[in-house]
Amino acid sequence: MNQETWSEVDHYVTDVLGLTDDVLESTQKACDDAGLPAIAVSVPQGKFLYQLARIRGARRILEIGTLGGYSTIWMARALPADGRLITLEIDKKHADVARENIARAGFSDRVDVRLGAAIEELPKLAAENQGPFDFVFIDADKPSIPDYFTWSLKMSRPGTVIVVDNVVREGAVIDSASEDPAVRGVRRLNDMLGREKRVTSTTLQTVGTKGYDGFTVILVESL
Ligand code: SAH
Ligand code: DHB
Ligand code: MG
C-alpha cells in the first residue's frame, strides 16, 4: 500500500458516496487561492466529523484551529438551526478567509470565528460561560494539545465528545525519545488520557490524501 492508493481510495469514496458539493469545493478553492497551507481535513475526514457531531446531537461545538473554515463548515452542517459553533484562530488572514467561506456557506449566524491565541481565548470562553460544549475538535498547534484538552474538559459535560487531529504523525508518536514538539504534545496528551478517570478514549490510525496520521476520540463519561 502506498500514498497513491490511499489518495485514490479517498477520491473513490468521495465520489461514490457523494461526499462533497459546490460549497465545500468553493471553500477549498478559496483557501488555495489565498495561499493557505493545504492542511485542512480531507473530504472523508470532514464527513467523519459531521457524522460524529450528528451522532452526538451536538448543539454547541468548539473548534480550536480554524484555518479557512473547511472543517468548521462540515461541523456547522451538523448543528440544528439554533445551534452554535465557536472556532479559534490565531492568524488574521486565515480568520478572514474563514469568515468569507462561512458566510458563503450560510453559517454566519451560527458560527463565531474568534481571532487570537487559543490559550488566551479559551479562558475567555470559560469566563463567558460559553460551555458546556457537546463536541470539540482540537486541530491547532500540536505542542499545546494537552492545554487545549484541559480547557476542553473544563467546558465539557458528561457525553461531550472531544476529537484531536494529527495524533499519529506517520508513526512518530511511538518514539518516546522524540524531540519533535508536536510528538511530545501528543504523547503528553496520551499520558493524561491514560490516567484521566473522567474520560474514555481511543486512537484511530488513518491513511488517505493526508498521508498516515490519526484521530483520538475522547468521550467525557463523568465530571
Ligand atoms: N481545522 C482546520 C485546519 C486547521 S490548521 C481544517 O481542518 O479545515 C491549524 C490552524 O491552527 C492554522 O490555521 C493555524 O493558524 C491555527 N493555529 C496555530 N496555532 C494557534 C494558536 N496558538 N491559537 C489558535 N490557532 C492556532
Ligand atoms: C499540519 C497541521 C494539521 O492540523 C494537519 O492536519 C496537517 C498538517 C501542519 O501544521 O503541518
Ligand atoms: Mg489537522
mmCIF file of N, CA and C in Angstrom, residues 62-66 86-91 95 99 112-131 133 140-141 144 147-148 151-152 154-155:
data_model
loop_
_atom_site.group_PDB
_atom_site.id
_atom_site.type_symbol
_atom_site.label_atom_id
_atom_site.label_comp_id
_atom_site.label_asym_id
_atom_site.label_seq_id
_atom_site.Cartn_x
_atom_site.Cartn_y
_atom_site.Cartn_z
ATOM 1 N N LEU A 62 -17.154 23.483 19.742
ATOM 2 C CA LEU A 62 -15.940 24.295 19.864
ATOM 3 C C LEU A 62 -14.882 23.708 18.949
ATOM 4 N N GLU A 63 -14.259 24.594 18.158
ATOM 5 C CA GLU A 63 -13.134 24.174 17.316
ATOM 6 C C GLU A 63 -11.912 25.008 17.675
ATOM 7 N N ILE A 64 -10.778 24.359 17.809
ATOM 8 C CA ILE A 64 -9.520 25.063 18.080
ATOM 9 C C ILE A 64 -8.626 24.862 16.859
ATOM 10 N N GLY A 65 -8.463 25.920 16.062
ATOM 11 C CA GLY A 65 -7.713 25.845 14.805
ATOM 12 C C GLY A 65 -8.644 25.853 13.611
ATOM 13 N N THR A 66 -8.937 27.064 13.084
ATOM 14 C CA THR A 66 -9.958 27.238 12.045
ATOM 15 C C THR A 66 -9.412 27.035 10.636
ATOM 16 N N ILE A 86 -18.196 27.863 17.960
ATOM 17 C CA ILE A 86 -17.145 28.861 18.169
ATOM 18 C C ILE A 86 -15.840 28.247 17.705
ATOM 19 N N THR A 87 -15.099 28.966 16.847
ATOM 20 C CA THR A 87 -13.832 28.453 16.343
ATOM 21 C C THR A 87 -12.727 29.472 16.577
ATOM 22 N N LEU A 88 -11.570 28.995 17.013
ATOM 23 C CA LEU A 88 -10.464 29.859 17.437
ATOM 24 C C LEU A 88 -9.325 29.812 16.426
ATOM 25 N N GLU A 89 -8.838 30.979 16.048
ATOM 26 C CA GLU A 89 -7.776 31.049 15.041
ATOM 27 C C GLU A 89 -6.830 32.196 15.361
ATOM 28 N N ILE A 90 -5.536 31.925 15.326
ATOM 29 C CA ILE A 90 -4.538 32.931 15.700
ATOM 30 C C ILE A 90 -4.128 33.832 14.530
ATOM 31 N N ASP A 91 -4.328 33.344 13.299
ATOM 32 C CA ASP A 91 -3.822 34.054 12.119
ATOM 33 C C ASP A 91 -4.942 34.873 11.470
ATOM 34 N N ALA A 95 -8.365 33.687 9.507
ATOM 35 C CA ALA A 95 -9.692 34.016 10.059
ATOM 36 C C ALA A 95 -10.536 34.774 9.032
ATOM 37 N N ARG A 99 -14.032 33.473 7.581
ATOM 38 C CA ARG A 99 -15.307 34.203 7.720
ATOM 39 C C ARG A 99 -16.010 34.324 6.384
ATOM 40 N N ASP A 112 -19.047 31.612 15.133
ATOM 41 C CA ASP A 112 -18.296 32.748 15.668
ATOM 42 C C ASP A 112 -16.802 32.433 15.520
ATOM 43 N N VAL A 113 -16.122 33.146 14.622
ATOM 44 C CA VAL A 113 -14.674 32.966 14.451
ATOM 45 C C VAL A 113 -13.989 33.973 15.368
ATOM 46 N N ARG A 114 -13.228 33.478 16.337
ATOM 47 C CA ARG A 114 -12.548 34.371 17.284
ATOM 48 C C ARG A 114 -11.057 34.398 16.982
ATOM 49 N N LEU A 115 -10.568 35.598 16.700
ATOM 50 C CA LEU A 115 -9.165 35.795 16.356
ATOM 51 C C LEU A 115 -8.342 35.960 17.623
ATOM 52 N N GLY A 116 -7.345 35.094 17.788
ATOM 53 C CA GLY A 116 -6.466 35.210 18.941
ATOM 54 C C GLY A 116 -5.781 33.891 19.238
ATOM 55 N N ALA A 117 -4.821 33.917 20.148
ATOM 56 C CA ALA A 117 -4.157 32.683 20.575
ATOM 57 C C ALA A 117 -5.155 31.873 21.386
ATOM 58 N N ALA A 118 -5.314 30.609 21.032
ATOM 59 C CA ALA A 118 -6.321 29.767 21.697
ATOM 60 C C ALA A 118 -6.118 29.744 23.209
ATOM 61 N N ILE A 119 -4.870 29.741 23.640
ATOM 62 C CA ILE A 119 -4.616 29.638 25.081
ATOM 63 C C ILE A 119 -5.101 30.892 25.818
ATOM 64 N N GLU A 120 -5.253 32.011 25.076
ATOM 65 C CA GLU A 120 -5.836 33.213 25.690
ATOM 66 C C GLU A 120 -7.346 33.267 25.510
ATOM 67 N N GLU A 121 -7.831 32.722 24.402
ATOM 68 C CA GLU A 121 -9.276 32.761 24.115
ATOM 69 C C GLU A 121 -10.052 31.739 24.946
ATOM 70 N N LEU A 122 -9.459 30.591 25.249
ATOM 71 C CA LEU A 122 -10.187 29.547 25.980
ATOM 72 C C LEU A 122 -10.640 30.009 27.367
ATOM 73 N N PRO A 123 -9.760 30.648 28.161
ATOM 74 C CA PRO A 123 -10.242 31.148 29.466
ATOM 75 C C PRO A 123 -11.339 32.200 29.323
ATOM 76 N N LYS A 124 -11.285 32.973 28.213
ATOM 77 C CA LYS A 124 -12.357 33.960 27.986
ATOM 78 C C LYS A 124 -13.685 33.260 27.738
ATOM 79 N N LEU A 125 -13.647 32.190 26.940
ATOM 80 C CA LEU A 125 -14.890 31.439 26.679
ATOM 81 C C LEU A 125 -15.449 30.881 27.981
ATOM 82 N N ALA A 126 -14.551 30.370 28.827
ATOM 83 C CA ALA A 126 -14.995 29.811 30.109
ATOM 84 C C ALA A 126 -15.604 30.916 30.966
ATOM 85 N N ALA A 127 -14.960 32.085 30.997
ATOM 86 C CA ALA A 127 -15.462 33.211 31.806
ATOM 87 C C ALA A 127 -16.807 33.696 31.294
ATOM 88 N N GLU A 128 -17.026 33.573 29.984
ATOM 89 C CA GLU A 128 -18.316 33.974 29.381
ATOM 90 C C GLU A 128 -19.372 32.883 29.536
ATOM 91 N N ASN A 129 -19.006 31.779 30.172
ATOM 92 C CA ASN A 129 -19.912 30.625 30.280
ATOM 93 C C ASN A 129 -20.418 30.149 28.924
ATOM 94 N N GLN A 130 -19.504 30.089 27.970
ATOM 95 C CA GLN A 130 -19.899 29.625 26.625
ATOM 96 C C GLN A 130 -20.130 28.114 26.612
ATOM 97 N N GLY A 131 -19.556 27.408 27.561
ATOM 98 C CA GLY A 131 -19.775 25.967 27.638
ATOM 99 C C GLY A 131 -21.084 25.658 28.317
ATOM 100 N N PHE A 133 -19.727 22.563 25.943
ATOM 101 C CA PHE A 133 -19.814 22.183 24.541
ATOM 102 C C PHE A 133 -20.132 20.689 24.449
ATOM 103 N N ALA A 140 -5.193 22.744 16.313
ATOM 104 C CA ALA A 140 -4.334 23.933 16.146
ATOM 105 C C ALA A 140 -2.870 23.519 16.332
ATOM 106 N N ASP A 141 -2.081 24.313 17.040
ATOM 107 C CA ASP A 141 -0.666 23.980 17.265
ATOM 108 C C ASP A 141 -0.564 22.749 18.170
ATOM 109 N N SER A 144 0.566 22.433 22.124
ATOM 110 C CA SER A 144 -0.408 22.898 23.118
ATOM 111 C C SER A 144 -1.599 21.963 23.292
ATOM 112 N N ASP A 147 -2.870 21.363 26.841
ATOM 113 C CA ASP A 147 -3.571 22.516 27.425
ATOM 114 C C ASP A 147 -4.972 22.660 26.823
ATOM 115 N N TYR A 148 -5.076 22.433 25.531
ATOM 116 C CA TYR A 148 -6.389 22.546 24.888
ATOM 117 C C TYR A 148 -7.337 21.457 25.400
ATOM 118 N N TRP A 151 -8.583 22.578 28.891
ATOM 119 C CA TRP A 151 -9.644 23.592 28.800
ATOM 120 C C TRP A 151 -10.939 23.003 28.232
ATOM 121 N N SER A 152 -10.787 22.104 27.272
ATOM 122 C CA SER A 152 -11.982 21.482 26.685
ATOM 123 C C SER A 152 -12.742 20.690 27.742
ATOM 124 N N LYS A 154 -12.759 21.258 30.916
ATOM 125 C CA LYS A 154 -13.412 22.234 31.812
ATOM 126 C C LYS A 154 -14.743 22.712 31.237
ATOM 127 N N MET A 155 -14.824 22.750 29.894
ATOM 128 C CA MET A 155 -16.047 23.245 29.243
ATOM 129 C C MET A 155 -16.843 22.108 28.628
#
